[in-house]
Amino acid sequence: MKTILTGIRSNSVLTLGNYLGALLPMVRLANKYSAEYTVNIFVPDLHSIISEVDGDLRENIVRTVKYYLAAGLLVNKNVHIYRQSFVPAHSELCWILDCVATMGETSRMIQYKEKSKGQESCNVGIFNYPILMAADILLYDATYVPIGEDQFQHIELARNLAMRFNNRFGEVFTIPASTAEQVKFMGVSEGIRIRDLLNPEKKMSKSTVADGSKIMLSDSPERARKKIMGATTDSLGRIKFDMFAQPGISNLLQIEALISGVPLQDVISTWAGETKYGDLKKKVGESVAGELATFQEKLAKISDEEVLGLFEEGEEYANDVANKKLFEVQKAFGLR
Ligand code: TYM
């Protein structure tokens, strides 16, 4: 069985960007394919500590899993949910892959450049983070990794490390699908990048200070609707998908498509020829508010115990699979 795998850090409450870029696509894929694929959903808690954590990390970890359930994830015997730090093989393989990766390729990672801001005082975890991510993926022979566009470079790095390793030692790792294949598998036309509502040239990010820039999953539906109504657009007076000339309008069309599950092209066609930005904002605001209302209602009903029960099964499974793969790698290197 092929494996679909993803993880979302648990530093804080998530944004609509996390939700539409990774969480909802993963839930839809899991529900569609979990009879024929293995589905691994894990919380990269070790990745979470590269930067400051808002609130209590353990609570955030449990809440992150609740988010998947509230978004409609159906759990069956092929769906495994686990915490990265409860599977020590991730850190162990990360070290081994550190000895395969080069400083050059790792230094080229855009997220590292952005997060380190070129400062030597940045922690080494920020530099090493894509290698740990490669370990997360390669330990389970994952083929498909539903993620937002900002993580594509890390998938390419994981692929390169797997290919380099296999060239040296034989076929130890499954090579994850290329980003073009990932996009196809996710059923979208290009990588998903939800934009900052006030500054749509940038991606929506939890670290942006201006509250109107981002929708948090904890925002009330009404507050979220207001933020959409306040989104920056342009003065061209046409509703067209053009990320360069009209990033604000394109972002709204993208949000509408992802929430409704309607292909982006169809949403674009529906609005073609329309000129009233207020109408589009009203529609998208209602969609976001409706989605959040349903999501939050379900979220409130999920107990911590339910999540802890899922971890129990998932971590037993994950340790079993990961330790077997790690042993193969250790043998290849002559460590065993
Ligand atoms: P993280 O926690 O920063 O983000 C989680 C997921 O949310 C997506 N995302 C977005 N997608 C679209 N538009 C946005 N504005 C937006 N903001 C965030 C991210 O692309 C990501 O998919 N390194 C990863 C976590 C990780 C992981 C892994 C993922 C660790 N190991 C193995 C997959 C496989 C991260 O920091 O994502």
GROMACS .gro file of C-alpha atoms and ligand atoms in nm:
model
  373
    1MET     CA    1   0.000   0.000   0.000
    2LYS     CA    2   0.127   0.346  -0.083
    3THR     CA    3   0.147   0.596   0.201
    4ILE     CA    4   0.003   0.947   0.229
    5LEU     CA    5   0.161   1.143   0.512
    6THR     CA    6   0.153   1.493   0.651
    7GLY     CA    7   0.224   1.696   0.962
    8ILE     CA    8   0.136   2.039   1.092
    9ARG     CA    9   0.337   2.208   1.366
   10SER     CA   10   0.154   2.281   1.688
   11ASN     CA   11   0.304   2.610   1.801
   12SER     CA   12  -0.028   2.785   1.828
   13VAL     CA   13  -0.382   2.799   1.699
   14LEU     CA   14  -0.372   2.743   1.322
   15THR     CA   15  -0.466   2.984   1.046
   16LEU     CA   16  -0.706   2.946   0.756
   17GLY     CA   17  -0.387   2.908   0.547
   18ASN     CA   18  -0.290   2.591   0.736
   19TYR     CA   19  -0.647   2.471   0.716
   20LEU     CA   20  -0.695   2.520   0.342
   21GLY     CA   21  -0.334   2.452   0.238
   22ALA     CA   22  -0.278   2.125   0.420
   23LEU     CA   23  -0.533   2.018   0.679
   24LEU     CA   24  -0.852   2.007   0.471
   25PRO     CA   25  -0.675   1.859   0.162
   26MET     CA   26  -0.531   1.586   0.386
   27VAL     CA   27  -0.869   1.510   0.541
   28ARG     CA   28  -1.034   1.489   0.198
   29LEU     CA   29  -0.758   1.266   0.060
   30ALA     CA   30  -0.760   1.045   0.370
   31ASN     CA   31  -1.136   0.999   0.352
   32LYS     CA   32  -1.116   0.923  -0.019
   33TYR     CA   33  -0.819   0.685  -0.018
   34SER     CA   34  -0.785   0.525   0.325
   35ALA     CA   35  -0.924   0.193   0.202
   36GLU     CA   36  -0.632   0.155  -0.040
   37TYR     CA   37  -0.354   0.373   0.109
   38THR     CA   38  -0.190   0.397   0.447
   39VAL     CA   39  -0.258   0.741   0.593
   40ASN     CA   40  -0.015   0.886   0.846
   41ILE     CA   41  -0.100   1.208   1.024
   42PHE     CA   42   0.153   1.316   1.279
   43VAL     CA   43   0.224   1.617   1.494
   44PRO     CA   44   0.580   1.739   1.431
   45ASP     CA   45   0.625   1.851   1.790
   46LEU     CA   46   1.004   1.862   1.755
   47HIS     CA   47   0.960   2.099   1.464
   48SER     CA   48   0.735   2.308   1.684
   49ILE     CA   49   1.015   2.396   1.926
   50ILE     CA   50   1.234   2.566   1.664
   51SER     CA   51   1.040   2.881   1.744
   52GLU     CA   52   0.844   3.017   2.034
   53VAL     CA   53   0.536   2.822   2.136
   54ASP     CA   54   0.216   3.012   2.216
   55GLY     CA   55   0.050   2.863   2.522
   56ASP     CA   56   0.102   2.508   2.641
   57LEU     CA   57   0.274   2.280   2.390
   58ARG     CA   58   0.103   1.964   2.511
   59GLU     CA   59  -0.238   2.125   2.481
   60ASN     CA   60  -0.151   2.256   2.136
   61ILE     CA   61  -0.047   1.908   2.022
   62VAL     CA   62  -0.377   1.754   2.128
   63ARG     CA   63  -0.571   2.043   1.973
   64THR     CA   64  -0.391   1.999   1.641
   65VAL     CA   65  -0.524   1.644   1.618
   66LYS     CA   66  -0.871   1.760   1.718
   67TYR     CA   67  -0.857   1.997   1.420
   68TYR     CA   68  -0.831   1.704   1.179
   69LEU     CA   69  -1.125   1.531   1.344
   70ALA     CA   70  -1.330   1.850   1.343
   71ALA     CA   71  -1.252   1.895   0.974
   72GLY     CA   72  -1.416   1.558   0.915
   73LEU     CA   73  -1.132   1.303   0.926
   74LEU     CA   74  -1.269   0.948   0.940
   75VAL     CA   75  -1.036   0.719   1.130
   76ASN     CA   76  -1.009   0.353   1.037
   77LYS     CA   77  -0.740   0.086   1.067
   78ASN     CA   78  -0.531   0.241   0.786
   79VAL     CA   79  -0.523   0.585   0.947
   80HIS     CA   80  -0.246   0.639   1.203
   81ILE     CA   81  -0.205   0.943   1.425
   82TYR     CA   82   0.113   0.998   1.625
   83ARG     CA   83   0.350   1.249   1.780
   84GLN     CA   84   0.695   1.283   1.626
   85SER     CA   85   0.878   1.300   1.959
   86PHE     CA   86   0.720   0.970   2.065
   87VAL     CA   87   0.899   0.796   1.777
   88PRO     CA   88   1.271   0.844   1.845
   89ALA     CA   89   1.366   0.701   1.503
   90HIS     CA   90   1.281   1.042   1.349
   91SER     CA   91   1.565   1.216   1.534
   92GLU     CA   92   1.800   0.925   1.473
   93LEU     CA   93   1.739   0.923   1.098
   94CYS     CA   94   1.767   1.301   1.094
   95TRP     CA   95   2.125   1.273   1.220
   96ILE     CA   96   2.210   1.013   0.958
   97LEU     CA   97   2.059   1.226   0.681
   98ASP     CA   98   2.258   1.523   0.818
   99CYS     CA   99   2.559   1.325   0.708
  100VAL     CA  100   2.413   1.283   0.357
  101ALA     CA  101   2.287   1.639   0.304
  102THR     CA  102   2.521   1.924   0.213
  103MET     CA  103   2.552   2.267   0.373
  104GLY     CA  104   2.498   2.416   0.027
  105GLU     CA  105   2.159   2.260  -0.040
  106THR     CA  106   2.034   2.313   0.314
  107SER     CA  107   2.143   2.679   0.317
  108ARG     CA  108   1.942   2.738   0.002
  109MET     CA  109   1.610   2.661   0.173
  110ILE     CA  110   1.394   2.971   0.153
  111GLN     CA  111   1.227   2.909   0.488
  112TYR     CA  112   1.566   2.889   0.655
  113LYS     CA  113   1.668   3.218   0.496
  114GLU     CA  114   1.343   3.383   0.599
  115LYS     CA  115   1.334   3.244   0.950
  116SER     CA  116   1.704   3.298   1.028
  117LYS     CA  117   1.704   3.647   0.871
  118GLY     CA  118   2.073   3.590   0.808
  119GLN     CA  119   2.149   3.611   1.179
  120GLU     CA  120   2.410   3.384   1.332
  121SER     CA  121   2.212   3.384   1.656
  122CYS     CA  122   1.936   3.175   1.491
  123ASN     CA  123   1.912   2.829   1.643
  124VAL     CA  124   2.056   2.529   1.460
  125GLY     CA  125   1.713   2.363   1.462
  126ILE     CA  126   1.591   2.620   1.209
  127PHE     CA  127   1.873   2.516   0.976
  128ASN     CA  128   1.823   2.144   1.036
  129TYR     CA  129   1.444   2.149   1.014
  130PRO     CA  130   1.411   2.032   0.650
  131ILE     CA  131   1.637   1.735   0.720
  132LEU     CA  132   1.417   1.626   1.011
  133MET     CA  133   1.121   1.672   0.777
  134ALA     CA  134   1.291   1.445   0.522
  135ALA     CA  135   1.334   1.185   0.797
  136ASP     CA  136   0.963   1.216   0.886
  137ILE     CA  137   0.872   1.134   0.528
  138LEU     CA  138   1.135   0.874   0.434
  139LEU     CA  139   1.095   0.659   0.746
  140TYR     CA  140   0.747   0.562   0.628
  141ASP     CA  141   0.819   0.534   0.253
  142ALA     CA  142   0.559   0.804   0.195
  143THR     CA  143   0.473   0.877  -0.168
  144TYR     CA  144   0.223   1.158  -0.123
  145VAL     CA  145   0.272   1.447   0.119
  146PRO     CA  146  -0.016   1.697   0.106
  147ILE     CA  147   0.131   2.036   0.198
  148GLY     CA  148   0.107   2.402   0.107
  149GLU     CA  149   0.330   2.555  -0.157
  150ASP     CA  150   0.574   2.700   0.099
  151GLN     CA  151   0.688   2.345   0.182
  152PHE     CA  152   0.755   2.231  -0.177
  153GLN     CA  153   1.126   2.303  -0.160
  154HIS     CA  154   1.149   2.071   0.140
  155ILE     CA  155   0.980   1.789  -0.052
  156GLU     CA  156   1.234   1.832  -0.331
  157LEU     CA  157   1.512   1.815  -0.072
  158ALA     CA  158   1.366   1.494   0.074
  159ARG     CA  159   1.355   1.347  -0.277
  160ASN     CA  160   1.715   1.443  -0.345
  161LEU     CA  161   1.836   1.294  -0.018
  162ALA     CA  162   1.645   0.971  -0.083
  163MET     CA  163   1.787   0.941  -0.435
  164ARG     CA  164   2.142   1.014  -0.316
  165PHE     CA  165   2.109   0.760  -0.038
  166ASN     CA  166   1.967   0.493  -0.271
  167ASN     CA  167   2.243   0.556  -0.526
  168ARG     CA  168   2.505   0.491  -0.259
  169PHE     CA  169   2.341   0.205  -0.071
  170GLY     CA  170   2.070   0.046  -0.288
  171GLU     CA  171   1.693   0.082  -0.279
  172VAL     CA  172   1.634   0.165   0.087
  173PHE     CA  173   1.389   0.456   0.051
  174THR     CA  174   1.077   0.511  -0.156
  175ILE     CA  175   1.123   0.835  -0.349
  176PRO     CA  176   0.836   1.072  -0.263
  177ALA     CA  177   0.636   1.197  -0.563
  178SER     CA  178   0.760   1.517  -0.726
  179THR     CA  179   0.583   1.839  -0.636
  180ALA     CA  180   0.408   1.834  -0.975
  181GLU     CA  181   0.270   1.489  -0.893
  182GLN     CA  182   0.178   1.600  -0.540
  183VAL     CA  183  -0.029   1.885  -0.683
  184LYS     CA  184  -0.203   1.647  -0.921
  185PHE     CA  185  -0.278   1.403  -0.642
  186MET     CA  186  -0.424   1.684  -0.432
  187GLY     CA  187  -0.654   1.765  -0.724
  188VAL     CA  188  -0.548   2.128  -0.752
  189SER     CA  189  -0.397   2.314  -1.047
  190GLU     CA  190  -0.100   2.453  -0.856
  191GLY     CA  191   0.051   2.458  -0.507
  192ILE     CA  192  -0.180   2.619  -0.252
  193ARG     CA  193  -0.070   2.950  -0.104
  194ILE     CA  194  -0.338   3.138   0.088
  195ARG     CA  195  -0.245   3.504   0.100
  196ASP     CA  196  -0.232   3.762   0.377
  197LEU     CA  197  -0.569   3.942   0.362
  198LEU     CA  198  -0.425   4.291   0.401
  199ASN     CA  199  -0.105   4.237   0.209
  200PRO     CA  200  -0.186   3.969  -0.052
  201GLU     CA  201   0.164   3.962  -0.201
  202LYS     CA  202   0.261   3.768   0.114
  203LYS     CA  203   0.133   3.433   0.242
  204MET     CA  204  -0.108   3.422   0.534
  205SER     CA  205   0.102   3.345   0.838
  206LYS     CA  206   0.036   3.303   1.210
  207SER     CA  207   0.337   3.523   1.286
  208THR     CA  208   0.199   3.831   1.110
  209VAL     CA  209   0.111   4.089   1.374
  210ALA     CA  210  -0.186   4.266   1.206
  211ASP     CA  211  -0.498   4.076   1.311
  212GLY     CA  212  -0.688   4.162   0.993
  213SER     CA  213  -0.420   3.984   0.786
  214LYS     CA  214  -0.506   3.636   0.900
  215ILE     CA  215  -0.803   3.427   0.997
  216MET     CA  216  -0.735   3.204   1.295
  217LEU     CA  217  -0.937   2.885   1.341
  218SER     CA  218  -1.041   3.025   1.679
  219ASP     CA  219  -1.189   3.344   1.529
  220SER     CA  220  -1.565   3.367   1.563
  221PRO     CA  221  -1.743   3.317   1.229
  222GLU     CA  222  -1.859   3.679   1.242
  223ARG     CA  223  -1.506   3.808   1.302
  224ALA     CA  224  -1.375   3.597   1.013
  225ARG     CA  225  -1.649   3.731   0.786
  226LYS     CA  226  -1.552   4.088   0.876
  227LYS     CA  227  -1.188   4.016   0.799
  228ILE     CA  228  -1.283   3.890   0.452
  229MET     CA  229  -1.494   4.205   0.398
  230GLY     CA  230  -1.186   4.410   0.492
  231ALA     CA  231  -0.949   4.222   0.259
  232THR     CA  232  -0.728   4.433   0.032
  233THR     CA  233  -0.828   4.412  -0.335
  234ASP     CA  234  -0.737   4.645  -0.624
  235SER     CA  235  -0.890   4.913  -0.842
  236LEU     CA  236  -0.915   4.718  -1.168
  237GLY     CA  237  -1.287   4.650  -1.127
  238ARG     CA  238  -1.294   4.297  -1.271
  239ILE     CA  239  -1.312   3.957  -1.103
  240LYS     CA  240  -1.032   3.762  -1.261
  241PHE     CA  241  -0.783   3.506  -1.134
  242ASP     CA  242  -0.446   3.670  -1.182
  243MET     CA  243  -0.209   3.626  -0.887
  244PHE     CA  244   0.030   3.892  -1.018
  245ALA     CA  245  -0.206   4.173  -1.115
  246GLN     CA  246  -0.490   4.089  -0.871
  247PRO     CA  247  -0.354   3.885  -0.579
  248GLY     CA  248  -0.631   3.991  -0.339
  249ILE     CA  249  -0.917   3.893  -0.571
  250SER     CA  250  -0.737   3.573  -0.675
  251ASN     CA  251  -0.692   3.483  -0.309
  252LEU     CA  252  -1.065   3.519  -0.246
  253LEU     CA  253  -1.146   3.298  -0.547
  254GLN     CA  254  -0.896   3.040  -0.421
  255ILE     CA  255  -1.045   3.042  -0.069
  256GLU     CA  256  -1.396   2.998  -0.213
  257ALA     CA  257  -1.283   2.703  -0.430
  258LEU     CA  258  -1.105   2.523  -0.147
  259ILE     CA  259  -1.387   2.560   0.103
  260SER     CA  260  -1.658   2.456  -0.138
  261GLY     CA  261  -1.450   2.173  -0.287
  262VAL     CA  262  -1.540   2.308  -0.634
  263PRO     CA  263  -1.248   2.316  -0.883
  264LEU     CA  264  -1.087   2.660  -0.899
  265GLN     CA  265  -1.154   2.685  -1.273
  266ASP     CA  266  -1.528   2.647  -1.213
  267VAL     CA  267  -1.529   2.916  -0.945
  268ILE     CA  268  -1.336   3.146  -1.181
  269SER     CA  269  -1.592   3.082  -1.457
  270THR     CA  270  -1.884   3.153  -1.224
  271TRP     CA  271  -1.744   3.498  -1.145
  272ALA     CA  272  -1.614   3.579  -1.493
  273GLY     CA  273  -1.756   3.909  -1.619
  274GLU     CA  274  -1.863   4.019  -1.268
  275THR     CA  275  -1.727   4.348  -1.142
  276LYS     CA  276  -1.862   4.399  -0.790
  277TYR     CA  277  -1.590   4.310  -0.541
  278GLY     CA  278  -1.839   4.353  -0.255
  279ASP     CA  279  -2.049   4.064  -0.389
  280LEU     CA  280  -1.748   3.836  -0.405
  281LYS     CA  281  -1.638   3.931  -0.055
  282LYS     CA  282  -1.989   3.871   0.076
  283LYS     CA  283  -2.000   3.522  -0.078
  284VAL     CA  284  -1.652   3.425   0.042
  285GLY     CA  285  -1.721   3.575   0.386
  286GLU     CA  286  -2.032   3.359   0.417
  287SER     CA  287  -1.846   3.048   0.305
  288VAL     CA  288  -1.565   3.104   0.555
  289ALA     CA  289  -1.806   3.185   0.837
  290GLY     CA  290  -2.018   2.877   0.759
  291GLU     CA  291  -1.713   2.651   0.748
  292LEU     CA  292  -1.578   2.788   1.076
  293ALA     CA  293  -1.915   2.754   1.249
  294THR     CA  294  -1.945   2.384   1.159
  295PHE     CA  295  -1.579   2.320   1.236
  296GLN     CA  296  -1.590   2.489   1.576
  297GLU     CA  297  -1.910   2.311   1.674
  298LYS     CA  298  -1.750   1.974   1.604
  299LEU     CA  299  -1.423   2.078   1.770
  300ALA     CA  300  -1.598   2.153   2.098
  301LYS     CA  301  -1.729   1.795   2.115
  302ILE     CA  302  -1.394   1.614   2.078
  303SER     CA  303  -1.236   1.508   2.405
  304ASP     CA  304  -0.867   1.490   2.494
  305GLU     CA  305  -0.921   1.122   2.577
  306GLU     CA  306  -1.026   1.047   2.222
  307VAL     CA  307  -0.703   1.198   2.090
  308LEU     CA  308  -0.486   1.022   2.350
  309GLY     CA  309  -0.648   0.692   2.248
  310LEU     CA  310  -0.556   0.757   1.885
  311PHE     CA  311  -0.196   0.834   1.985
  312GLU     CA  312  -0.172   0.501   2.164
  313GLU     CA  313  -0.250   0.299   1.851
  314GLY     CA  314  -0.065   0.535   1.619
  315GLU     CA  315   0.257   0.546   1.815
  316GLU     CA  316   0.277   0.171   1.845
  317TYR     CA  317   0.232   0.141   1.468
  318ALA     CA  318   0.473   0.427   1.392
  319ASN     CA  319   0.751   0.293   1.615
  320ASP     CA  320   0.719  -0.046   1.455
  321VAL     CA  321   0.741   0.083   1.096
  322ALA     CA  322   1.002   0.350   1.168
  323ASN     CA  323   1.234   0.122   1.365
  324LYS     CA  324   1.235  -0.132   1.082
  325LYS     CA  325   1.330   0.134   0.828
  326LEU     CA  326   1.590   0.283   1.061
  327PHE     CA  327   1.750  -0.059   1.102
  328GLU     CA  328   1.777  -0.094   0.722
  329VAL     CA  329   1.947   0.247   0.708
  330GLN     CA  330   2.181   0.165   0.995
  331LYS     CA  331   2.278  -0.160   0.821
  332ALA     CA  332   2.340   0.025   0.494
  333PHE     CA  333   2.579   0.262   0.673
  334GLY     CA  334   2.757  -0.022   0.853
  335LEU     CA  335   2.628   0.082   1.195
  336ARG     CA  336   2.458  -0.255   1.243
  337TYM     P1  337   0.381   2.434   0.910
  337TYM     O1  338   0.344   2.383   1.045
  337TYM     O2  339   0.453   2.563   0.902
  337TYM     O3  340   0.253   2.444   0.820
  337TYM     C1  341   0.162   2.335   0.814
  337TYM     C2  342   0.103   2.323   0.677
  337TYM     O4  343   0.027   2.439   0.646
  337TYM     C3  344   0.066   2.486   0.517
  337TYM     N1  345   0.049   2.632   0.515
  337TYM     C4  346  -0.011   2.696   0.414
  337TYM     N2  347  -0.068   2.651   0.301
  337TYM     C5  348  -0.123   2.742   0.219
  337TYM     N3  349  -0.125   2.876   0.246
  337TYM     C6  350  -0.069   2.925   0.359
  337TYM     N4  351  -0.072   3.055   0.386
  337TYM     C7  352  -0.009   2.833   0.450
  337TYM     N5  353   0.054   2.846   0.568
  337TYM     C8  354   0.089   2.721   0.606
  337TYM     C9  355   0.213   2.445   0.505
  337TYM     O5  356   0.253   2.443   0.370
  337TYM    C10  357   0.211   2.309   0.567
  337TYM     O6  358   0.172   2.210   0.476
  337TYM     N6  359   0.771   2.154   0.810
  337TYM    C11  360   0.630   2.155   0.816
  337TYM    C12  361   0.572   2.048   0.906
  337TYM    C13  362   0.630   1.914   0.879
  337TYM    C14  363   0.589   1.825   0.777
  337TYM    C15  364   0.673   1.711   0.790
  337TYM    C16  365   0.494   1.832   0.676
  337TYM    C17  366   0.727   1.854   0.949
  337TYM     N7  367   0.754   1.731   0.897
  337TYM    C18  368   0.661   1.603   0.704
  337TYM    C19  369   0.482   1.723   0.591
  337TYM    C20  370   0.566   1.611   0.605
  337TYM    C21  371   0.586   2.289   0.868
  337TYM     O7  372   0.655   2.354   0.938
  337TYM     O8  373   0.462   2.322   0.832
   0.00000   0.00000   0.00000
